[in-house]
């Protein structure tokens, strides 16, 4: 059978359109995924805590703050205790989808009536559990080995 030149041109045109479409759509989808992940931010929180009542602080954070934070979609990546200049610090890392969510969830958490009550009660029993608080919002670099840290 002799190939029809018009049919061959039509097949080549269709194949070219399919190839171009794939070449345009696939990178855009990859770019959107990368862009979405770039929105992920982390927040480093550093609390000065006091050796005299640090057990009460850890009990409150572990048993109450983490539970209430979970209600507001806080993703706690890790928690640490450190010493710096004769000062004990509680350090933790949060992961957020974006800055707007981070600000919204903190506002809701800090207004949570159960949390307000627990802070008041534990403060009355144990004295102040937290001194200075530092918070830093961390933005991933484009060459960061990991885009998300929380599971």
PDB file of C-alpha atoms in Angstrom:
ATOM      1  CA  UNK A   1       0.000   0.000   0.000  1.00  0.00           C
ATOM      2  CA  UNK A   2       1.321   3.437  -0.956  1.00  0.00           C
ATOM      3  CA  UNK A   3       1.137   6.005   1.891  1.00  0.00           C
ATOM      4  CA  UNK A   4      -1.132   8.972   1.255  1.00  0.00           C
ATOM      5  CA  UNK A   5       0.977  12.164   1.607  1.00  0.00           C
ATOM      6  CA  UNK A   6      -1.968  14.176   2.957  1.00  0.00           C
ATOM      7  CA  UNK A   7      -2.733  11.528   5.601  1.00  0.00           C
ATOM      8  CA  UNK A   8       0.965  11.383   6.591  1.00  0.00           C
ATOM      9  CA  UNK A   9       1.055  15.187   7.017  1.00  0.00           C
ATOM     10  CA  UNK A  10      -2.135  14.995   9.135  1.00  0.00           C
ATOM     11  CA  UNK A  11      -0.584  12.271  11.384  1.00  0.00           C
ATOM     12  CA  UNK A  12       2.609  14.336  11.751  1.00  0.00           C
ATOM     13  CA  UNK A  13       0.570  17.427  12.663  1.00  0.00           C
ATOM     14  CA  UNK A  14      -1.414  15.519  15.318  1.00  0.00           C
ATOM     15  CA  UNK A  15       1.788  13.974  16.739  1.00  0.00           C
ATOM     16  CA  UNK A  16       3.426  17.407  16.894  1.00  0.00           C
ATOM     17  CA  UNK A  17       0.416  18.890  18.712  1.00  0.00           C
ATOM     18  CA  UNK A  18       0.450  16.037  21.261  1.00  0.00           C
ATOM     19  CA  UNK A  19       4.204  16.409  21.851  1.00  0.00           C
ATOM     20  CA  UNK A  20       3.951  20.189  22.259  1.00  0.00           C
ATOM     21  CA  UNK A  21       0.976  19.875  24.610  1.00  0.00           C
ATOM     22  CA  UNK A  22       2.830  17.399  26.824  1.00  0.00           C
ATOM     23  CA  UNK A  23       5.956  19.565  26.734  1.00  0.00           C
ATOM     24  CA  UNK A  24       3.967  22.575  27.959  1.00  0.00           C
ATOM     25  CA  UNK A  25       1.651  20.924  30.526  1.00  0.00           C
ATOM     26  CA  UNK A  26       4.090  18.613  32.315  1.00  0.00           C
ATOM     27  CA  UNK A  27       6.627  21.301  33.289  1.00  0.00           C
ATOM     28  CA  UNK A  28       3.802  23.603  34.462  1.00  0.00           C
ATOM     29  CA  UNK A  29       2.485  20.899  36.769  1.00  0.00           C
ATOM     30  CA  UNK A  30       5.986  20.287  38.111  1.00  0.00           C
ATOM     31  CA  UNK A  31       6.460  24.013  38.592  1.00  0.00           C
ATOM     32  CA  UNK A  32       3.157  24.332  40.476  1.00  0.00           C
ATOM     33  CA  UNK A  33       4.135  21.503  42.822  1.00  0.00           C
ATOM     34  CA  UNK A  34       7.492  23.102  43.493  1.00  0.00           C
ATOM     35  CA  UNK A  35       5.798  26.467  44.040  1.00  0.00           C
ATOM     36  CA  UNK A  36       3.320  24.977  46.483  1.00  0.00           C
ATOM     37  CA  UNK A  37       6.111  23.420  48.519  1.00  0.00           C
ATOM     38  CA  UNK A  38       8.016  26.698  48.594  1.00  0.00           C
ATOM     39  CA  UNK A  39       5.119  28.152  50.588  1.00  0.00           C
ATOM     40  CA  UNK A  40       5.956  25.849  53.500  1.00  0.00           C
ATOM     41  CA  UNK A  41       7.582  27.802  56.283  1.00  0.00           C
ATOM     42  CA  UNK A  42       8.988  26.857  59.646  1.00  0.00           C
ATOM     43  CA  UNK A  43       8.825  28.677  62.912  1.00  0.00           C
ATOM     44  CA  UNK A  44      11.509  28.374  65.555  1.00  0.00           C
ATOM     45  CA  UNK A  45      10.265  29.117  69.073  1.00  0.00           C
ATOM     46  CA  UNK A  46      12.662  29.603  72.002  1.00  0.00           C
ATOM     47  CA  UNK A  47      11.295  29.917  75.531  1.00  0.00           C
ATOM     48  CA  UNK A  48      13.356  30.761  78.566  1.00  0.00           C
ATOM     49  CA  UNK A  49      12.296  28.300  81.283  1.00  0.00           C
ATOM     50  CA  UNK A  50      13.332  28.112  84.903  1.00  0.00           C
ATOM     51  CA  UNK A  51      15.111  25.163  86.489  1.00  0.00           C
ATOM     52  CA  UNK A  52      13.058  25.507  89.669  1.00  0.00           C
ATOM     53  CA  UNK A  53       9.790  24.680  87.862  1.00  0.00           C
ATOM     54  CA  UNK A  54      10.835  23.273  84.483  1.00  0.00           C
ATOM     55  CA  UNK A  55       9.092  19.962  85.217  1.00  0.00           C
ATOM     56  CA  UNK A  56       5.814  21.875  85.554  1.00  0.00           C
ATOM     57  CA  UNK A  57       6.547  23.662  82.270  1.00  0.00           C
ATOM     58  CA  UNK A  58       7.254  20.377  80.431  1.00  0.00           C
ATOM     59  CA  UNK A  59       4.152  18.756  81.942  1.00  0.00           C
ATOM     60  CA  UNK A  60       2.001  21.669  80.804  1.00  0.00           C
ATOM     61  CA  UNK A  61       3.480  21.795  77.306  1.00  0.00           C
ATOM     62  CA  UNK A  62       3.348  18.017  76.776  1.00  0.00           C
ATOM     63  CA  UNK A  63      -0.044  17.361  78.363  1.00  0.00           C
ATOM     64  CA  UNK A  64      -1.950  20.507  77.440  1.00  0.00           C
ATOM     65  CA  UNK A  65      -0.291  22.883  74.963  1.00  0.00           C
ATOM     66  CA  UNK A  66       0.490  20.188  72.391  1.00  0.00           C
ATOM     67  CA  UNK A  67      -3.031  18.777  72.600  1.00  0.00           C
ATOM     68  CA  UNK A  68      -4.658  22.190  72.239  1.00  0.00           C
ATOM     69  CA  UNK A  69      -2.237  23.206  69.475  1.00  0.00           C
ATOM     70  CA  UNK A  70      -3.238  20.067  67.567  1.00  0.00           C
ATOM     71  CA  UNK A  71      -6.846  21.365  67.529  1.00  0.00           C
ATOM     72  CA  UNK A  72      -5.550  24.336  65.532  1.00  0.00           C
ATOM     73  CA  UNK A  73      -3.407  22.307  63.101  1.00  0.00           C
ATOM     74  CA  UNK A  74      -0.028  23.099  64.637  1.00  0.00           C
ATOM     75  CA  UNK A  75       2.580  20.718  63.198  1.00  0.00           C
ATOM     76  CA  UNK A  76       5.270  20.339  65.827  1.00  0.00           C
ATOM     77  CA  UNK A  77       8.361  18.932  64.089  1.00  0.00           C
ATOM     78  CA  UNK A  78      10.571  18.536  67.167  1.00  0.00           C
ATOM     79  CA  UNK A  79      11.190  19.853  70.681  1.00  0.00           C
ATOM     80  CA  UNK A  80      14.489  20.355  72.515  1.00  0.00           C
ATOM     81  CA  UNK A  81      15.883  21.651  75.746  1.00  0.00           C
ATOM     82  CA  UNK A  82      19.136  23.600  75.665  1.00  0.00           C
ATOM     83  CA  UNK A  83      21.400  25.622  77.918  1.00  0.00           C
ATOM     84  CA  UNK A  84      22.757  29.002  76.917  1.00  0.00           C
ATOM     85  CA  UNK A  85      24.588  31.454  79.159  1.00  0.00           C
ATOM     86  CA  UNK A  86      23.403  29.756  82.389  1.00  0.00           C
ATOM     87  CA  UNK A  87      19.866  29.869  81.067  1.00  0.00           C
ATOM     88  CA  UNK A  88      17.634  26.887  80.309  1.00  0.00           C
ATOM     89  CA  UNK A  89      15.689  27.099  77.077  1.00  0.00           C
ATOM     90  CA  UNK A  90      12.866  25.086  75.596  1.00  0.00           C
ATOM     91  CA  UNK A  91      13.109  25.116  71.812  1.00  0.00           C
ATOM     92  CA  UNK A  92      10.652  23.769  69.303  1.00  0.00           C
ATOM     93  CA  UNK A  93      10.124  23.842  65.570  1.00  0.00           C
ATOM     94  CA  UNK A  94       6.759  24.207  63.853  1.00  0.00           C
ATOM     95  CA  UNK A  95       5.868  23.704  60.209  1.00  0.00           C
ATOM     96  CA  UNK A  96       3.182  25.784  58.504  1.00  0.00           C
ATOM     97  CA  UNK A  97       1.746  25.779  54.987  1.00  0.00           C
ATOM     98  CA  UNK A  98       2.144  29.583  54.824  1.00  0.00           C
ATOM     99  CA  UNK A  99       2.490  32.711  56.944  1.00  0.00           C
ATOM    100  CA  UNK A 100      -1.215  33.567  56.878  1.00  0.00           C
ATOM    101  CA  UNK A 101      -2.121  30.174  58.366  1.00  0.00           C
ATOM    102  CA  UNK A 102       0.606  30.517  60.989  1.00  0.00           C
ATOM    103  CA  UNK A 103      -0.701  33.897  62.162  1.00  0.00           C
ATOM    104  CA  UNK A 104      -4.323  32.750  62.124  1.00  0.00           C
ATOM    105  CA  UNK A 105      -3.635  29.581  64.150  1.00  0.00           C
ATOM    106  CA  UNK A 106      -1.549  31.405  66.745  1.00  0.00           C
ATOM    107  CA  UNK A 107      -4.331  33.928  67.220  1.00  0.00           C
ATOM    108  CA  UNK A 108      -6.866  31.128  67.719  1.00  0.00           C
ATOM    109  CA  UNK A 109      -4.621  29.185  70.079  1.00  0.00           C
ATOM    110  CA  UNK A 110      -3.872  32.203  72.253  1.00  0.00           C
ATOM    111  CA  UNK A 111      -7.628  32.944  72.545  1.00  0.00           C
ATOM    112  CA  UNK A 112      -8.516  29.334  73.352  1.00  0.00           C
ATOM    113  CA  UNK A 113     -10.448  29.413  76.646  1.00  0.00           C
ATOM    114  CA  UNK A 114      -9.107  26.058  77.837  1.00  0.00           C
ATOM    115  CA  UNK A 115      -5.514  27.200  77.215  1.00  0.00           C
ATOM    116  CA  UNK A 116      -6.109  30.513  78.997  1.00  0.00           C
ATOM    117  CA  UNK A 117      -7.524  28.646  82.016  1.00  0.00           C
ATOM    118  CA  UNK A 118      -4.646  26.118  82.123  1.00  0.00           C
ATOM    119  CA  UNK A 119      -2.013  28.870  81.888  1.00  0.00           C
ATOM    120  CA  UNK A 120      -3.658  30.768  84.726  1.00  0.00           C
ATOM    121  CA  UNK A 121      -4.005  27.702  86.977  1.00  0.00           C
ATOM    122  CA  UNK A 122      -0.475  26.387  86.408  1.00  0.00           C
ATOM    123  CA  UNK A 123       0.933  29.885  86.929  1.00  0.00           C
ATOM    124  CA  UNK A 124      -0.883  30.231  90.240  1.00  0.00           C
ATOM    125  CA  UNK A 125       0.451  26.859  91.471  1.00  0.00           C
ATOM    126  CA  UNK A 126       4.009  27.003  90.087  1.00  0.00           C
ATOM    127  CA  UNK A 127       4.766  30.673  89.509  1.00  0.00           C
ATOM    128  CA  UNK A 128       5.858  31.915  86.090  1.00  0.00           C
ATOM    129  CA  UNK A 129       6.836  29.000  83.845  1.00  0.00           C
ATOM    130  CA  UNK A 130       8.179  31.043  80.909  1.00  0.00           C
ATOM    131  CA  UNK A 131      10.449  34.063  80.748  1.00  0.00           C
ATOM    132  CA  UNK A 132      11.568  35.592  77.485  1.00  0.00           C
ATOM    133  CA  UNK A 133      10.031  34.186  74.293  1.00  0.00           C
ATOM    134  CA  UNK A 134      11.719  34.395  70.912  1.00  0.00           C
ATOM    135  CA  UNK A 135      10.051  33.446  67.645  1.00  0.00           C
ATOM    136  CA  UNK A 136      11.659  33.291  64.224  1.00  0.00           C
ATOM    137  CA  UNK A 137       9.944  32.542  60.942  1.00  0.00           C
ATOM    138  CA  UNK A 138      12.198  30.488  58.689  1.00  0.00           C
ATOM    139  CA  UNK A 139      11.878  30.483  54.904  1.00  0.00           C
ATOM    140  CA  UNK A 140      13.409  27.608  52.962  1.00  0.00           C
ATOM    141  CA  UNK A 141      16.123  28.353  50.462  1.00  0.00           C
ATOM    142  CA  UNK A 142      15.656  26.994  46.955  1.00  0.00           C
ATOM    143  CA  UNK A 143      18.565  24.592  47.561  1.00  0.00           C
ATOM    144  CA  UNK A 144      17.321  23.200  50.871  1.00  0.00           C
ATOM    145  CA  UNK A 145      17.609  19.377  50.846  1.00  0.00           C
ATOM    146  CA  UNK A 146      14.126  19.036  52.382  1.00  0.00           C
ATOM    147  CA  UNK A 147      11.053  21.100  51.621  1.00  0.00           C
ATOM    148  CA  UNK A 148       9.003  19.713  54.520  1.00  0.00           C
ATOM    149  CA  UNK A 149      10.159  18.271  57.814  1.00  0.00           C
ATOM    150  CA  UNK A 150       6.930  17.194  59.472  1.00  0.00           C
ATOM    151  CA  UNK A 151       5.451  13.806  58.672  1.00  0.00           C
TER     152      UNK A 151
END
